[in-house]
Short mmCIF file of C-alpha atoms in Angstrom, two decimals:
data_model
loop_
_atom_site.label_atom_id
_atom_site.label_comp_id
_atom_site.label_asym_id
_atom_site.label_seq_id
_atom_site.Cartn_x
_atom_site.Cartn_y
_atom_site.Cartn_z
CA UNK A 22 -8.96 -9.26 22.83
CA UNK A 23 -11.92 -6.88 22.18
CA UNK A 24 -11.28 -3.41 20.59
CA UNK A 25 -13.53 -0.40 20.14
CA UNK A 26 -12.54 1.91 17.16
CA UNK A 27 -13.91 5.12 16.17
CA UNK A 28 -13.14 7.32 13.09
CA UNK A 29 -14.85 10.54 12.71
CA UNK A 30 -14.23 13.20 10.05
CA UNK A 31 -15.89 16.21 8.22
CA UNK A 32 -15.96 16.35 4.56
CA UNK A 33 -16.64 19.35 2.45
CA UNK A 34 -17.48 19.65 -1.23
CA UNK A 35 -18.39 22.59 -3.40
CA UNK A 36 -20.90 20.60 -5.57
CA UNK A 37 -22.47 17.06 -5.35
CA UNK A 38 -19.74 14.70 -5.20
CA UNK A 39 -20.05 10.73 -5.71
CA UNK A 40 -17.64 8.89 -3.37
CA UNK A 41 -16.77 5.32 -2.44
CA UNK A 42 -15.74 4.75 1.15
CA UNK A 43 -14.13 1.96 2.93
CA UNK A 44 -14.72 2.48 6.48
CA UNK A 45 -16.48 -0.71 7.68
CA UNK A 46 -14.42 -3.96 8.50
CA UNK A 47 -15.84 -7.38 7.68
CA UNK A 48 -16.01 -10.26 10.02
CA UNK A 49 -13.55 -13.13 9.40
CA UNK A 50 -11.40 -15.78 10.86
CA UNK A 51 -9.10 -13.24 12.56
CA UNK A 52 -11.83 -10.60 13.55
CA UNK A 53 -15.26 -10.61 14.50
CA UNK A 54 -17.77 -7.67 14.67
CA UNK A 55 -19.47 -7.42 17.97
CA UNK A 56 -21.21 -4.17 17.05
CA UNK A 57 -21.08 -1.36 14.64
CA UNK A 58 -22.45 2.05 13.85
CA UNK A 59 -22.06 4.04 10.75
CA UNK A 60 -23.64 7.52 10.90
CA UNK A 61 -23.86 10.27 8.16
CA UNK A 62 -24.99 13.80 9.02
CA UNK A 63 -26.94 14.73 7.12
CA UNK A 64 -27.99 11.25 5.94
CA UNK A 65 -28.10 10.44 2.31
CA UNK A 66 -29.04 7.25 0.62
CA UNK A 67 -26.15 4.80 0.55
CA UNK A 68 -25.45 1.34 -0.84
CA UNK A 69 -22.82 -1.18 -0.11
CA UNK A 70 -21.09 -3.71 -2.18
CA UNK A 71 -18.16 -6.00 -1.92
CA UNK A 72 -15.23 -5.17 -4.36
CA UNK A 73 -12.98 -7.77 -6.03
CA UNK A 74 -10.59 -7.90 -3.03
CA UNK A 75 -13.39 -8.72 -0.62
CA UNK A 76 -13.70 -5.23 0.99
CA UNK A 77 -16.99 -3.62 2.05
CA UNK A 78 -17.47 -0.43 -0.02
CA UNK A 79 -19.99 2.26 0.86
CA UNK A 80 -21.32 4.19 -2.24
CA UNK A 81 -23.04 7.50 -1.98
CA UNK A 82 -23.22 11.04 -3.44
CA UNK A 83 -22.26 13.69 -0.84
CA UNK A 84 -24.40 16.88 -1.22
CA UNK A 85 -22.79 20.25 -1.59
CA UNK A 86 -21.69 21.60 1.62
CA UNK A 87 -20.48 19.86 4.86
CA UNK A 88 -21.10 16.14 6.10
CA UNK A 89 -19.87 14.57 9.31
CA UNK A 90 -19.09 10.88 9.05
CA UNK A 91 -18.71 8.82 12.27
CA UNK A 92 -17.97 5.19 12.28
CA UNK A 93 -17.69 3.10 15.38
CA UNK A 94 -17.03 -0.60 15.67
CA UNK A 95 -16.35 -3.10 18.44
CA UNK A 96 -14.46 -6.15 17.41
CA UNK A 97 -12.97 -9.29 18.76
CA UNK A 98 -9.45 -9.51 17.36
CA UNK A 99 -6.30 -11.63 17.84
CA UNK A 100 -4.02 -10.31 20.50
CA UNK A 101 -1.02 -11.79 18.85
CA UNK A 102 -0.28 -12.26 15.28
CA UNK A 103 0.85 -15.53 13.83
CA UNK A 104 4.60 -15.89 13.47
CA UNK A 105 6.25 -18.80 11.56
CA UNK A 106 9.91 -18.27 10.94
CA UNK A 107 10.35 -21.54 9.04
CA UNK A 108 7.30 -21.23 6.79
CA UNK A 109 8.66 -22.09 3.25
CA UNK A 110 8.24 -20.22 0.13
CA UNK A 111 5.20 -21.31 -1.80
CA UNK A 112 6.03 -22.30 -5.40
CA UNK A 113 4.00 -20.22 -8.05
CA UNK A 114 2.56 -23.46 -9.34
CA UNK A 115 0.94 -24.12 -5.98
CA UNK A 116 -0.52 -20.61 -5.27
CA UNK A 117 -4.29 -20.28 -5.11
CA UNK A 118 -5.69 -18.60 -8.10
CA UNK A 119 -6.92 -15.58 -6.09
CA UNK A 120 -3.32 -15.00 -4.92
CA UNK A 121 -1.64 -14.84 -8.24
CA UNK A 122 -2.40 -11.24 -8.85
CA UNK A 123 -0.33 -10.06 -5.76
CA UNK A 124 2.75 -11.29 -7.76
CA UNK A 125 2.45 -8.60 -10.20
CA UNK A 126 3.85 -4.95 -10.22
CA UNK A 127 1.36 -2.32 -9.37
CA UNK A 128 0.94 1.47 -9.40
CA UNK A 129 2.85 2.09 -6.19
CA UNK A 130 4.93 -1.20 -6.10
CA UNK A 131 7.05 -1.44 -9.25
CA UNK A 132 8.49 -4.81 -8.29
CA UNK A 133 9.75 -5.54 -11.65
CA UNK A 134 12.53 -2.85 -10.97
CA UNK A 135 13.45 -3.91 -7.47
CA UNK A 136 14.78 -7.49 -7.55
CA UNK A 137 18.27 -6.36 -7.31
CA UNK A 138 17.78 -4.53 -4.11
CA UNK A 139 15.60 -7.31 -2.76
CA UNK A 140 18.59 -9.95 -3.36
CA UNK A 141 20.98 -7.47 -1.68
CA UNK A 142 18.73 -7.30 1.30
CA UNK A 143 17.82 -10.97 1.85
CA UNK A 144 21.23 -12.23 1.03
CA UNK A 145 21.42 -16.14 1.76
CA UNK A 146 18.20 -15.93 3.87
CA UNK A 147 15.99 -19.10 3.28
CA UNK A 148 13.07 -18.37 0.84
CA UNK A 149 9.72 -17.96 2.51
CA UNK A 150 8.76 -16.25 5.76
CA UNK A 151 12.35 -15.54 6.68
CA UNK A 152 12.95 -13.45 3.59
CA UNK A 153 9.68 -11.39 4.26
CA UNK A 154 10.83 -10.82 7.72
CA UNK A 155 14.30 -9.89 6.76
CA UNK A 156 12.76 -7.21 4.45
CA UNK A 157 10.47 -6.01 7.16
CA UNK A 158 13.32 -5.63 9.67
CA UNK A 159 15.66 -4.03 6.97
CA UNK A 160 12.92 -1.24 6.21
CA UNK A 161 12.46 -0.64 9.90
CA UNK A 162 16.09 -0.18 10.50
CA UNK A 163 17.01 1.83 7.37
CA UNK A 164 14.02 3.99 6.63
CA UNK A 165 13.00 6.99 8.83
CA UNK A 166 9.36 7.26 9.66
CA UNK A 167 8.84 10.90 8.68
CA UNK A 168 5.88 13.11 7.69
CA UNK A 169 6.19 15.36 4.71
CA UNK A 170 8.54 13.51 2.42
CA UNK A 171 5.90 11.62 0.40
CA UNK A 172 2.73 12.45 -1.28
CA UNK A 173 0.01 10.76 -3.18
CA UNK A 174 2.33 9.90 -6.06
CA UNK A 175 5.12 8.60 -4.17
CA UNK A 176 5.97 4.86 -4.97
CA UNK A 177 8.17 2.32 -3.36
CA UNK A 178 11.24 3.35 -5.48
CA UNK A 179 10.79 6.95 -4.41
CA UNK A 180 10.59 5.88 -0.69
CA UNK A 181 13.76 4.06 -1.00
CA UNK A 182 15.43 7.05 -2.56
CA UNK A 183 14.13 9.48 0.04
CA UNK A 184 15.18 6.92 2.85
CA UNK A 185 11.90 8.02 4.75
CA UNK A 186 8.18 8.02 4.63
CA UNK A 187 5.10 6.93 6.51
CA UNK A 188 3.24 3.71 7.02
CA UNK A 189 1.84 3.45 3.64
CA UNK A 190 5.31 4.05 1.99
CA UNK A 191 6.93 1.36 4.32
CA UNK A 192 4.13 -0.98 3.28
CA UNK A 193 4.76 -0.35 -0.42
CA UNK A 194 8.51 -1.01 -0.12
CA UNK A 195 8.05 -4.08 1.67
CA UNK A 196 5.21 -5.36 -1.02
CA UNK A 197 7.49 -4.43 -3.89
CA UNK A 198 10.54 -6.26 -2.38
CA UNK A 199 8.48 -9.35 -1.63
CA UNK A 200 6.91 -9.65 -5.10
CA UNK A 201 10.25 -9.28 -6.66
CA UNK A 202 11.34 -12.53 -4.92
CA UNK A 203 8.08 -14.14 -6.08
CA UNK A 204 6.42 -13.80 -2.72
CA UNK A 205 2.89 -12.56 -3.09
CA UNK A 206 2.27 -9.55 -0.95
CA UNK A 207 -0.77 -7.27 -0.46
CA UNK A 208 -1.34 -3.85 1.25
CA UNK A 209 -3.61 -3.84 4.37
CA UNK A 210 -5.16 -0.91 6.03
CA UNK A 211 -7.02 -0.46 9.33
CA UNK A 212 -6.52 0.14 13.08
CA UNK A 213 -3.71 -0.84 15.32
CA UNK A 214 -4.26 -0.77 19.06
CA UNK A 215 -1.76 1.61 20.99
CA UNK A 216 -0.42 3.10 17.73
CA UNK A 217 1.31 6.38 18.59
CA UNK A 218 0.31 8.77 17.10
CA UNK A 219 -3.06 7.28 16.64
CA UNK A 220 -4.45 7.28 12.97
CA UNK A 221 -5.52 4.76 10.35
CA UNK A 222 -2.65 2.50 9.77
CA UNK A 223 -1.08 0.51 6.78
CA UNK A 224 1.04 -2.63 6.82
CA UNK A 225 1.57 -5.56 4.41
CA UNK A 226 0.97 -9.29 4.28
CA UNK A 227 2.95 -11.86 2.48
CA UNK A 228 1.82 -15.36 1.27
CA UNK A 229 4.31 -18.08 2.48
CA UNK A 230 3.76 -21.52 3.80
CA UNK A 231 0.36 -21.63 2.14
CA UNK A 232 -1.23 -18.70 3.93
CA UNK A 233 -1.05 -15.05 4.59
CA UNK A 234 1.26 -13.60 7.49
CA UNK A 235 1.34 -10.00 8.73
CA UNK A 236 4.36 -7.79 8.55
CA UNK A 237 4.49 -4.22 9.78
CA UNK A 238 7.59 -2.49 9.06
CA UNK A 239 6.82 0.61 11.37
CA UNK A 240 7.01 -1.73 14.35
CA UNK A 241 10.13 -3.35 15.97
CA UNK A 242 8.44 -6.54 16.79
CA UNK A 243 5.25 -8.37 15.73
CA UNK A 244 2.09 -6.86 17.37
CA UNK A 245 -1.47 -8.02 17.54
CA UNK A 246 -4.65 -5.91 18.14
CA UNK A 247 -5.21 -5.03 14.60
CA UNK A 248 -8.56 -4.41 12.84
CA UNK A 249 -8.43 -4.78 9.11
CA UNK A 250 -10.63 -2.44 6.96
CA UNK A 251 -9.30 -3.46 3.53
CA UNK A 252 -7.00 -5.38 1.32
CA UNK A 253 -5.56 -4.44 -2.05
CA UNK A 254 -2.56 -4.45 -4.34
CA UNK A 255 -1.40 -1.20 -3.02
CA UNK A 256 -2.73 2.29 -1.72
CA UNK A 257 -4.77 2.80 -4.91
CA UNK A 258 -7.04 -0.07 -3.93
CA UNK A 259 -7.60 0.81 -0.32
CA UNK A 260 -8.21 4.52 -0.01
CA UNK A 261 -10.65 5.17 2.78
CA UNK A 262 -12.52 7.59 0.51
CA UNK A 263 -12.29 7.85 -3.20
CA UNK A 264 -14.05 10.97 -4.73
CA UNK A 265 -15.33 11.54 -8.21
CA UNK A 266 -16.63 15.14 -8.07
CA UNK A 267 -15.63 18.14 -10.26
CA UNK A 268 -13.40 19.49 -7.49
CA UNK A 269 -11.26 17.65 -4.88
CA UNK A 270 -12.99 16.72 -1.66
CA UNK A 271 -11.71 18.40 1.46
CA UNK A 272 -11.42 16.10 4.51
CA UNK A 273 -10.89 17.93 7.87
CA UNK A 274 -11.34 17.25 11.69
CA UNK A 275 -10.39 13.46 11.31
CA UNK A 276 -10.09 11.77 14.67
CA UNK A 277 -9.12 7.98 15.13
CA UNK A 278 -9.52 6.29 18.56
CA UNK A 279 -8.80 2.76 19.47
CA UNK A 280 -9.23 1.38 22.92
CA UNK A 281 -9.46 -2.09 24.44
CA UNK A 282 -12.77 -3.09 25.88
CA UNK A 283 -12.74 -5.14 29.11
CA UNK A 284 -15.52 -7.62 30.18
CA UNK A 285 -16.83 -5.00 32.75
CA UNK A 286 -16.63 -2.06 30.30
CA UNK A 287 -19.60 -0.86 28.28
CA UNK A 288 -19.21 -1.21 24.46
#
């Protein structure tokens, strides 16, 4: 399917502020850029690099005052995500080198403290995809999707204690529980078609059966129509804007829209 996604926002800073943004997707096997536009008002010199997780990062210095950022992309994406209930656990000795880091605990995913909970959840479920799916389903059934119960410091154990959170919290819990079972897991942020309410979205992927599979604990069933913006160990690696000024950056008037583009519709 072909999707058109737009993200607009206004950023304000009291003094010149260096930032790194992750607002441009990359083409790959599961998604392909048809067209894109990245507009800064006012324009400032900007460079782009690829980070250690393969994400496109835009680097610039915001001038003091207000700037409007508008990103638009049209992409071909998968209308259904891959599902493989019998995909087996991949032994650690057989994992690709670049997957190993996703076994480690990280800032928001203290997997070294969650193995007992993970074992309780999966019970006698066969190792591999089935365990990751059991974890996804347990989160969906047992955590409430609720704003205002988490903040930038909330980790997976906090979310379990609260019994609630938003998409990033659900992803952190899923990642940490999978890692505690020696299933590599990573954070994904991007767009999801027909998400309600519409916003930037977060989910997780688990590496089983020799490949990555998508798991979204905010949804009751597998859904395609996703545009990936960034991958990382957890939210610390995939912030849509990281700012490094003397005072916190203010983001306002943020609006996200995702729509399907038909063959007869103009991109």
